[in-house]
Tab-separated table of C-alpha atoms and ligand atoms in Angstrom:
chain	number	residue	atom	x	y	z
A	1	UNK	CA	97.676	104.083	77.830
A	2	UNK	CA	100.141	104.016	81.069
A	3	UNK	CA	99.477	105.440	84.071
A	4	UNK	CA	101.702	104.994	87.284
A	5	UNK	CA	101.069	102.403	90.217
A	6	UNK	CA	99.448	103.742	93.285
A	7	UNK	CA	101.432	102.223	96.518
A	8	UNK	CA	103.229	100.157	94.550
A	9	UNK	CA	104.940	97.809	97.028
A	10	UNK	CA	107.357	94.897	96.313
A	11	UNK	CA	104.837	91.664	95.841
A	12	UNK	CA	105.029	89.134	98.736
A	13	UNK	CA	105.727	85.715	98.301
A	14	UNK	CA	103.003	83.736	96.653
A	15	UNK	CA	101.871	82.083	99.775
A	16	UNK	CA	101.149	85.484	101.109
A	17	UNK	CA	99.738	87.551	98.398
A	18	UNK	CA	96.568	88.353	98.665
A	19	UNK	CA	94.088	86.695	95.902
A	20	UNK	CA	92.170	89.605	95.645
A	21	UNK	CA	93.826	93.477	96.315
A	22	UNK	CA	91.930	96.632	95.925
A	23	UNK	CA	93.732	100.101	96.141
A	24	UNK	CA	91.908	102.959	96.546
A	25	UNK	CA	89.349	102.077	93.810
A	26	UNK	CA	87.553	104.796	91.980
A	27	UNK	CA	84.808	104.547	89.976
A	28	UNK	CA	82.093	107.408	88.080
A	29	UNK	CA	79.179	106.983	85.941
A	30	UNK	CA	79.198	110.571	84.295
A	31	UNK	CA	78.613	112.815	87.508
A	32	UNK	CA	78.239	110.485	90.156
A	33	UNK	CA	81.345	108.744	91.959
A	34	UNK	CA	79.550	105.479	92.972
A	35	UNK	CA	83.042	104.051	94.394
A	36	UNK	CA	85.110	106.523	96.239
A	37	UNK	CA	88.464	104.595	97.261
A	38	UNK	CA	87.582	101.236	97.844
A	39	UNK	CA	90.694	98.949	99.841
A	40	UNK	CA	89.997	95.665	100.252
A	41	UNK	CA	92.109	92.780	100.831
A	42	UNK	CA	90.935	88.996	100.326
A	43	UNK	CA	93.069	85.980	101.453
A	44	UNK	CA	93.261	82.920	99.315
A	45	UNK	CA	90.682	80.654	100.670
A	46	UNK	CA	88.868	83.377	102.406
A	47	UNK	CA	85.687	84.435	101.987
A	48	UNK	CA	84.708	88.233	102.546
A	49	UNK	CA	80.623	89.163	102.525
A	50	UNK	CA	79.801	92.727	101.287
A	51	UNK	CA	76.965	94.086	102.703
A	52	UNK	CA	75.291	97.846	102.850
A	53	UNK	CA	72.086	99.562	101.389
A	54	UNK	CA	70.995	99.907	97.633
A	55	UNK	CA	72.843	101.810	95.772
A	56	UNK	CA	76.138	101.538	97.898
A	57	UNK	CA	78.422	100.207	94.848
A	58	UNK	CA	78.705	96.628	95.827
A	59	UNK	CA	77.599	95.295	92.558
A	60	UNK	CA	79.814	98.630	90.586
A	61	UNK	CA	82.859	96.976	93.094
A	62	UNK	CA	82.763	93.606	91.720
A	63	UNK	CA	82.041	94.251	88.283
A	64	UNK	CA	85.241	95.879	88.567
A	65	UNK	CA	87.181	93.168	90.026
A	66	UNK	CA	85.784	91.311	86.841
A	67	UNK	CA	86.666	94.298	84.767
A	68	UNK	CA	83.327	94.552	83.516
A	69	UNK	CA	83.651	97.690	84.519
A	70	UNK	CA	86.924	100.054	83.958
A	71	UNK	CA	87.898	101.736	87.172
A	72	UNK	CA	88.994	105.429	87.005
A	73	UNK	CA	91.295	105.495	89.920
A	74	UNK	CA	93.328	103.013	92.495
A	75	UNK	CA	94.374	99.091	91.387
A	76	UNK	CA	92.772	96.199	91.526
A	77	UNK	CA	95.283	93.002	91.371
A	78	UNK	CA	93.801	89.116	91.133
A	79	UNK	CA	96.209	86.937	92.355
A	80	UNK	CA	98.947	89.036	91.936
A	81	UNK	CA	98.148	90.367	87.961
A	82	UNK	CA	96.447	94.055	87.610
A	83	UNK	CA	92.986	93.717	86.771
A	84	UNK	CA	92.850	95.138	82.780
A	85	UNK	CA	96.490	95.783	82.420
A	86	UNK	CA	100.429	94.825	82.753
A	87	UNK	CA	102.939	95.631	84.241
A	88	UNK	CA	106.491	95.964	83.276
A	89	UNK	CA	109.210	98.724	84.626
A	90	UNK	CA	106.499	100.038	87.183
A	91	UNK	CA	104.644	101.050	84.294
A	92	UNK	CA	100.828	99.902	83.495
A	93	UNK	CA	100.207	98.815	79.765
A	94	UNK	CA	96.606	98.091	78.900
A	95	UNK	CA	95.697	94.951	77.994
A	96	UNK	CA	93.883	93.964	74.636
A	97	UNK	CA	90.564	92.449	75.022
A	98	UNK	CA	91.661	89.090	74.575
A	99	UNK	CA	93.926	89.293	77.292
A	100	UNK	CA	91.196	90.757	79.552
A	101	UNK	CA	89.332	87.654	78.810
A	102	UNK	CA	92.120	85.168	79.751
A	103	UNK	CA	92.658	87.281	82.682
A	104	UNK	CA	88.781	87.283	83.470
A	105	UNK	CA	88.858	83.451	83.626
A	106	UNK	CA	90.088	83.313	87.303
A	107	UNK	CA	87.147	84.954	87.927
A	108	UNK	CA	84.089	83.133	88.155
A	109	UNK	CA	80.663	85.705	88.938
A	110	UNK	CA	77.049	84.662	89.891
A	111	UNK	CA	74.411	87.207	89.627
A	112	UNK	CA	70.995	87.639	91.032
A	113	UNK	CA	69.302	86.677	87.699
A	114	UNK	CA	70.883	83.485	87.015
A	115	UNK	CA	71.313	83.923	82.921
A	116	UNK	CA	71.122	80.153	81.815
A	117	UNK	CA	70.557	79.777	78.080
A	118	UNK	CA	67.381	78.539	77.949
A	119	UNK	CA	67.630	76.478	74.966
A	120	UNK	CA	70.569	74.020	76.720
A	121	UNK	CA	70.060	72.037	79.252
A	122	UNK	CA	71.917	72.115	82.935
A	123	UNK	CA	74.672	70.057	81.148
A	124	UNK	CA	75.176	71.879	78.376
A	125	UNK	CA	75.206	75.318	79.744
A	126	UNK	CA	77.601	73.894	82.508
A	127	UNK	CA	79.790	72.597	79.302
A	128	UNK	CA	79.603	75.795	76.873
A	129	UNK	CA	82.172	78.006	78.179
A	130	UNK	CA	84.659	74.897	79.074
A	131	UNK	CA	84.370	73.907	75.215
A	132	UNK	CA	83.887	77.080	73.706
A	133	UNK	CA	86.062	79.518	75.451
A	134	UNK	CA	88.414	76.969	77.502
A	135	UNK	CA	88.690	74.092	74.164
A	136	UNK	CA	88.323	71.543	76.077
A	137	UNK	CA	87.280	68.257	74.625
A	138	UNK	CA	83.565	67.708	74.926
A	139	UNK	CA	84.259	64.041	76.833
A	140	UNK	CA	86.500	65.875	79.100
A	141	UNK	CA	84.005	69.081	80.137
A	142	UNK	CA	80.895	66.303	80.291
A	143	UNK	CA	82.314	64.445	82.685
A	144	UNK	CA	83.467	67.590	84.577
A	145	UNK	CA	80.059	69.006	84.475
A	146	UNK	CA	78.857	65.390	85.608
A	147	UNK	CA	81.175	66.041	88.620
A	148	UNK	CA	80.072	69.632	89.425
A	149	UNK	CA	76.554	68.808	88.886
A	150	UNK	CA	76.474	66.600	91.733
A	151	UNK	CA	78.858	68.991	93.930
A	152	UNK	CA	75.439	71.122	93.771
A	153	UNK	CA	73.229	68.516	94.253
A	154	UNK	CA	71.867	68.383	91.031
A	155	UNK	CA	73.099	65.169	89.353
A	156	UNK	CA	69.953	64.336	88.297
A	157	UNK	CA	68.930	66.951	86.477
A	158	UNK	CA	71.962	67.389	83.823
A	159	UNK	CA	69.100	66.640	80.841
A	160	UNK	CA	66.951	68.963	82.186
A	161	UNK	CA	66.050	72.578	80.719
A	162	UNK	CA	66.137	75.704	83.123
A	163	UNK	CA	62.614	76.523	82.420
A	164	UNK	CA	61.978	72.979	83.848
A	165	UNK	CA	64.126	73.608	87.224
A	166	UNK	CA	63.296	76.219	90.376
A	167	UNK	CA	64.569	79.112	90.613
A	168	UNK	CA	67.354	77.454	93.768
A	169	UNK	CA	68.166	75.046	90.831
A	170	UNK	CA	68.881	77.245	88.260
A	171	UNK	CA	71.046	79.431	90.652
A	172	UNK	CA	73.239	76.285	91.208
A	173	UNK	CA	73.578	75.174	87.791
A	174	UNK	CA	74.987	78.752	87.128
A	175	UNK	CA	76.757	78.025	90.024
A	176	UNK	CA	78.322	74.918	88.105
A	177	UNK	CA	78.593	76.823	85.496
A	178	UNK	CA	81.051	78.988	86.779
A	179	UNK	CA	83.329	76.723	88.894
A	180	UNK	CA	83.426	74.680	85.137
A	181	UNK	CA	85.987	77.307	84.070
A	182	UNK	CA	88.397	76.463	87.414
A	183	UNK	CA	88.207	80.004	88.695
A	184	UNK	CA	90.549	81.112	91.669
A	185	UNK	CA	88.030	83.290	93.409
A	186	UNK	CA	84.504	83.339	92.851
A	187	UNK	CA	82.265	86.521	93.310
A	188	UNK	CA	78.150	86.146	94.263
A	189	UNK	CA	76.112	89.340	93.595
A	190	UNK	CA	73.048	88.729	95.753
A	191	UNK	CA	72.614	84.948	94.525
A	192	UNK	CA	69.409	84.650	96.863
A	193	UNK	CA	67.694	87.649	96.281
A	194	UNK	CA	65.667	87.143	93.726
A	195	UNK	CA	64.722	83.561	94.581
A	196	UNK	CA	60.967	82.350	97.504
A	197	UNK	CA	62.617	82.116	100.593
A	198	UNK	CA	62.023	78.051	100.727
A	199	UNK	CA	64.426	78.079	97.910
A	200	UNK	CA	67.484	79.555	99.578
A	201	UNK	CA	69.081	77.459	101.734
A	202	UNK	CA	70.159	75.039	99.111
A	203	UNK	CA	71.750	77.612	97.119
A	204	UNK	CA	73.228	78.983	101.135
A	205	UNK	CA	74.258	75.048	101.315
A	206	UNK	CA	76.250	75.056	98.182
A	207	UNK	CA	78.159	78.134	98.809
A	208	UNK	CA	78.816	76.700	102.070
A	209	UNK	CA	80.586	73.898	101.198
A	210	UNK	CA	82.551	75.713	98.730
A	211	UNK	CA	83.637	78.037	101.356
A	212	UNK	CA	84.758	74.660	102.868
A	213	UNK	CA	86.190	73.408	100.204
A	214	UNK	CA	88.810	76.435	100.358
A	215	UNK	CA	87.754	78.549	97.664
A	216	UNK	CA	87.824	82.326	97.977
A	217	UNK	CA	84.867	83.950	97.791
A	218	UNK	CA	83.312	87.680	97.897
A	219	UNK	CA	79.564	87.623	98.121
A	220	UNK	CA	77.322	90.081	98.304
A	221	UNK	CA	74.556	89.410	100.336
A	222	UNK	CA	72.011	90.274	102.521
A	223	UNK	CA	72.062	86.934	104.353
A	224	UNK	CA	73.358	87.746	108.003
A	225	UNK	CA	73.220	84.297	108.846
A	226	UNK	CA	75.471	83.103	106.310
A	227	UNK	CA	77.654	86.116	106.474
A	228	UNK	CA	77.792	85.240	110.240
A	229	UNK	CA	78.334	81.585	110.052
A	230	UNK	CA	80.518	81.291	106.788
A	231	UNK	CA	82.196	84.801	106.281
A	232	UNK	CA	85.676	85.347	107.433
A	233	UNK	CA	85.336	88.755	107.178
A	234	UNK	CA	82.317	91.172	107.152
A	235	UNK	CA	82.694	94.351	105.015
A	236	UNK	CA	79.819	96.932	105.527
A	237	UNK	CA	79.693	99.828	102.652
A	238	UNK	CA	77.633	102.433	102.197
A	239	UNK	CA	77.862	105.651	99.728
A	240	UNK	CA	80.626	104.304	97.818
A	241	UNK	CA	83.242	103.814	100.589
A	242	UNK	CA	83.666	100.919	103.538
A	243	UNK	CA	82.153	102.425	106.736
A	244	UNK	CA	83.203	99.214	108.748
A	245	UNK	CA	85.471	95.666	108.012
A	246	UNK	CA	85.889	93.046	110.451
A	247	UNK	CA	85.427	89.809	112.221
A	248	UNK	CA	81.562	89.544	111.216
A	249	UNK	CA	80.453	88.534	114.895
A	250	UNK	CA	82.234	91.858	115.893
A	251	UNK	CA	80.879	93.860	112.283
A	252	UNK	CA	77.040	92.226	112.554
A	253	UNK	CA	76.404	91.671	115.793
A	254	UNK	CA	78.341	94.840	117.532
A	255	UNK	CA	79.025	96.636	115.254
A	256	UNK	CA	81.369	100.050	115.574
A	257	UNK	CA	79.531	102.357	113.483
A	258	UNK	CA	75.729	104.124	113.439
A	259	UNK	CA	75.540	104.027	109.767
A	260	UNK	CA	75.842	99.901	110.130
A	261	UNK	CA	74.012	99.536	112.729
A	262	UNK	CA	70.877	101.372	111.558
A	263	UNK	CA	71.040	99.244	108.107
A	264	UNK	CA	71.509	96.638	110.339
A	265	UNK	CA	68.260	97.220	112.444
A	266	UNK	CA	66.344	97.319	109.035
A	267	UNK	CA	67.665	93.722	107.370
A	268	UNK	CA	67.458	91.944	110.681
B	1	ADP	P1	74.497	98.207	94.840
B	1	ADP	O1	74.895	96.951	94.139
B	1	ADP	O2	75.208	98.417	96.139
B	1	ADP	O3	73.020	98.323	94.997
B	1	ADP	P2	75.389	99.479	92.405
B	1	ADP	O4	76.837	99.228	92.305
B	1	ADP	O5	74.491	98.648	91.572
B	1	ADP	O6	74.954	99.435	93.935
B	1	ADP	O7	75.075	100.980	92.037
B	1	ADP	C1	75.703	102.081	92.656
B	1	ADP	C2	75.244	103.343	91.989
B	1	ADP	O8	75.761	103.392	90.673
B	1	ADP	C3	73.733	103.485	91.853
B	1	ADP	O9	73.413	104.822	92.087
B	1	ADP	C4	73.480	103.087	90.417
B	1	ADP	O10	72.332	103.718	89.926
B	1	ADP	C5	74.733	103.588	89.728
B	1	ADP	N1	75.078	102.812	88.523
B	1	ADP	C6	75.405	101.491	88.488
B	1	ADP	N2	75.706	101.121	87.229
B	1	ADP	C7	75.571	102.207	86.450
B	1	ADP	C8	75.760	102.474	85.051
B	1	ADP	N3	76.158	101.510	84.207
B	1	ADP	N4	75.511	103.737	84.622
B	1	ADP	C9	75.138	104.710	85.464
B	1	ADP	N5	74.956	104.543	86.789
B	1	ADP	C10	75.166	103.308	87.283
B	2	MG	MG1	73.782	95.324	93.554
């Protein structure tokens, strides 16, 4: 399949493309257009939060970015390479699953539900993709996951099975378990949601000093705190489009539009 590239524009120098570049995204399940022309534009090292009501596509907008979902319109480029296909004379070609899947490895995603395999321990689950997927020697990945064990404070726990750890330490292994394949951006679906609120700020902590640590990050969340302290950017969507982007004092705390403010008045 080709199709042609919307706003195709001469790329910028590395230094100053943009690690993560949404055009005009489109998405539909059947009947219903859950994205409606999504532009977005993340810096390397930056780290955007996505907020806005249930239903509002965030989690549709980042599978896409992952391609686990096939948009319908726009482009979606991670640093630099379309998302799902190639380009070559300003044409698109799609790319064959195993391509999607190197491409998907500058990706790393953490969910809600933190999917560890239960019958591996925080170390092995850290070191099954790295081995598996990235064939890395096991000596090599174990003493990676060592390393990124600790990063999220769980150094002591590498023998330990997930049904053994909390909920907050399960999220960070998977957190581990992500940065294991060296992603260039990673993207948080509501990584707190679903844990008891004594629980979060460790997980909060972690994705802190990753934010710190200069990677680039798009999180959905409904953590205005976080989004306030840690977010360069604030991006508010609701109904499949982005009411309001900006500075996330400016976007949270005065923000522009009614529609942000009234979701606003309901998470606060
Ligand atoms: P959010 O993460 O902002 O809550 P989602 O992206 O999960 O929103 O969902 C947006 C809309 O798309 C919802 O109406 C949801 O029911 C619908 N949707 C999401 N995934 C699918 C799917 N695979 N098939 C059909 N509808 C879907
Ligand atoms: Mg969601």
């Amino acid at each position: 399949m080709t199709a042609t590239i919307p706003h195709a524009a001469p790329l910028a120098a590395t230094s100053e493309r943009p690690m993560v570049e949404a055009v005009e995204v489109h998405k539909r399940f059947g009947n219903l257009e859950v994205l409606k022309g999504i532009t977005m534009s993340v810096d390397r090292g930056q780290v955007v939060c996505l907020l806005g009501p249930s239903g509002s596509g965030k989690s549709t907008f980042l599978r896409c970015i992952n391609h686990l979902e096939q948009i319908d319109a726009g482009m979606i480029r991670v640093d630099g390479e379309t998302v799902g296909y190639r380009e070559r004379n300003g044409k698109l070609y799609e790319l064959r699953e195993r391509e999607v899947a190197t491409q998907r490895r500058k990706v790393g995603m953490v969910f809600q539900r933190f999917n560890l395999f239960p019958h591996m321990t925080a170390l092995e689950n850290v070191i099954e993709a790295p081995v598996q997927v990235a064939r890395r020697s096991k000596a090599d990945a174990r003493e990676q996951a060592q390393r990124l064990l600790a990063q999220v404070g769980l150094a002591e726990k590498a023998d330990t099975y997930p049904a053994q750890l909390s909920g907050g330490q399960q999220q960070r292994v998977a957190i581990a378990r992500a940065l294991a394949m060296e992603p260039e951006v990673m993207l948080f679906d509501e990584p707190t949601s679903a844990l008891d609120p004594e629980l979060v700020g460790d997980v909060l902590d972690v994705m802190r000093g990753l934010a710190e640590s200069g990677m680039t990050m798009i999180v959905v969340t409904h953590e205005i705190g976080f989004a306030r302290e840690v977010g360069d950017v604030a991006v508010f969507m609701d109904g499949g489009v982005v009411v309001e982007a900006g500075d996330p004092a400016q976007v949270l705390g005065d923000p522009t539009e009614e529609r942000t403010r009234s979701f606003l008045s309901k998470v606060l």
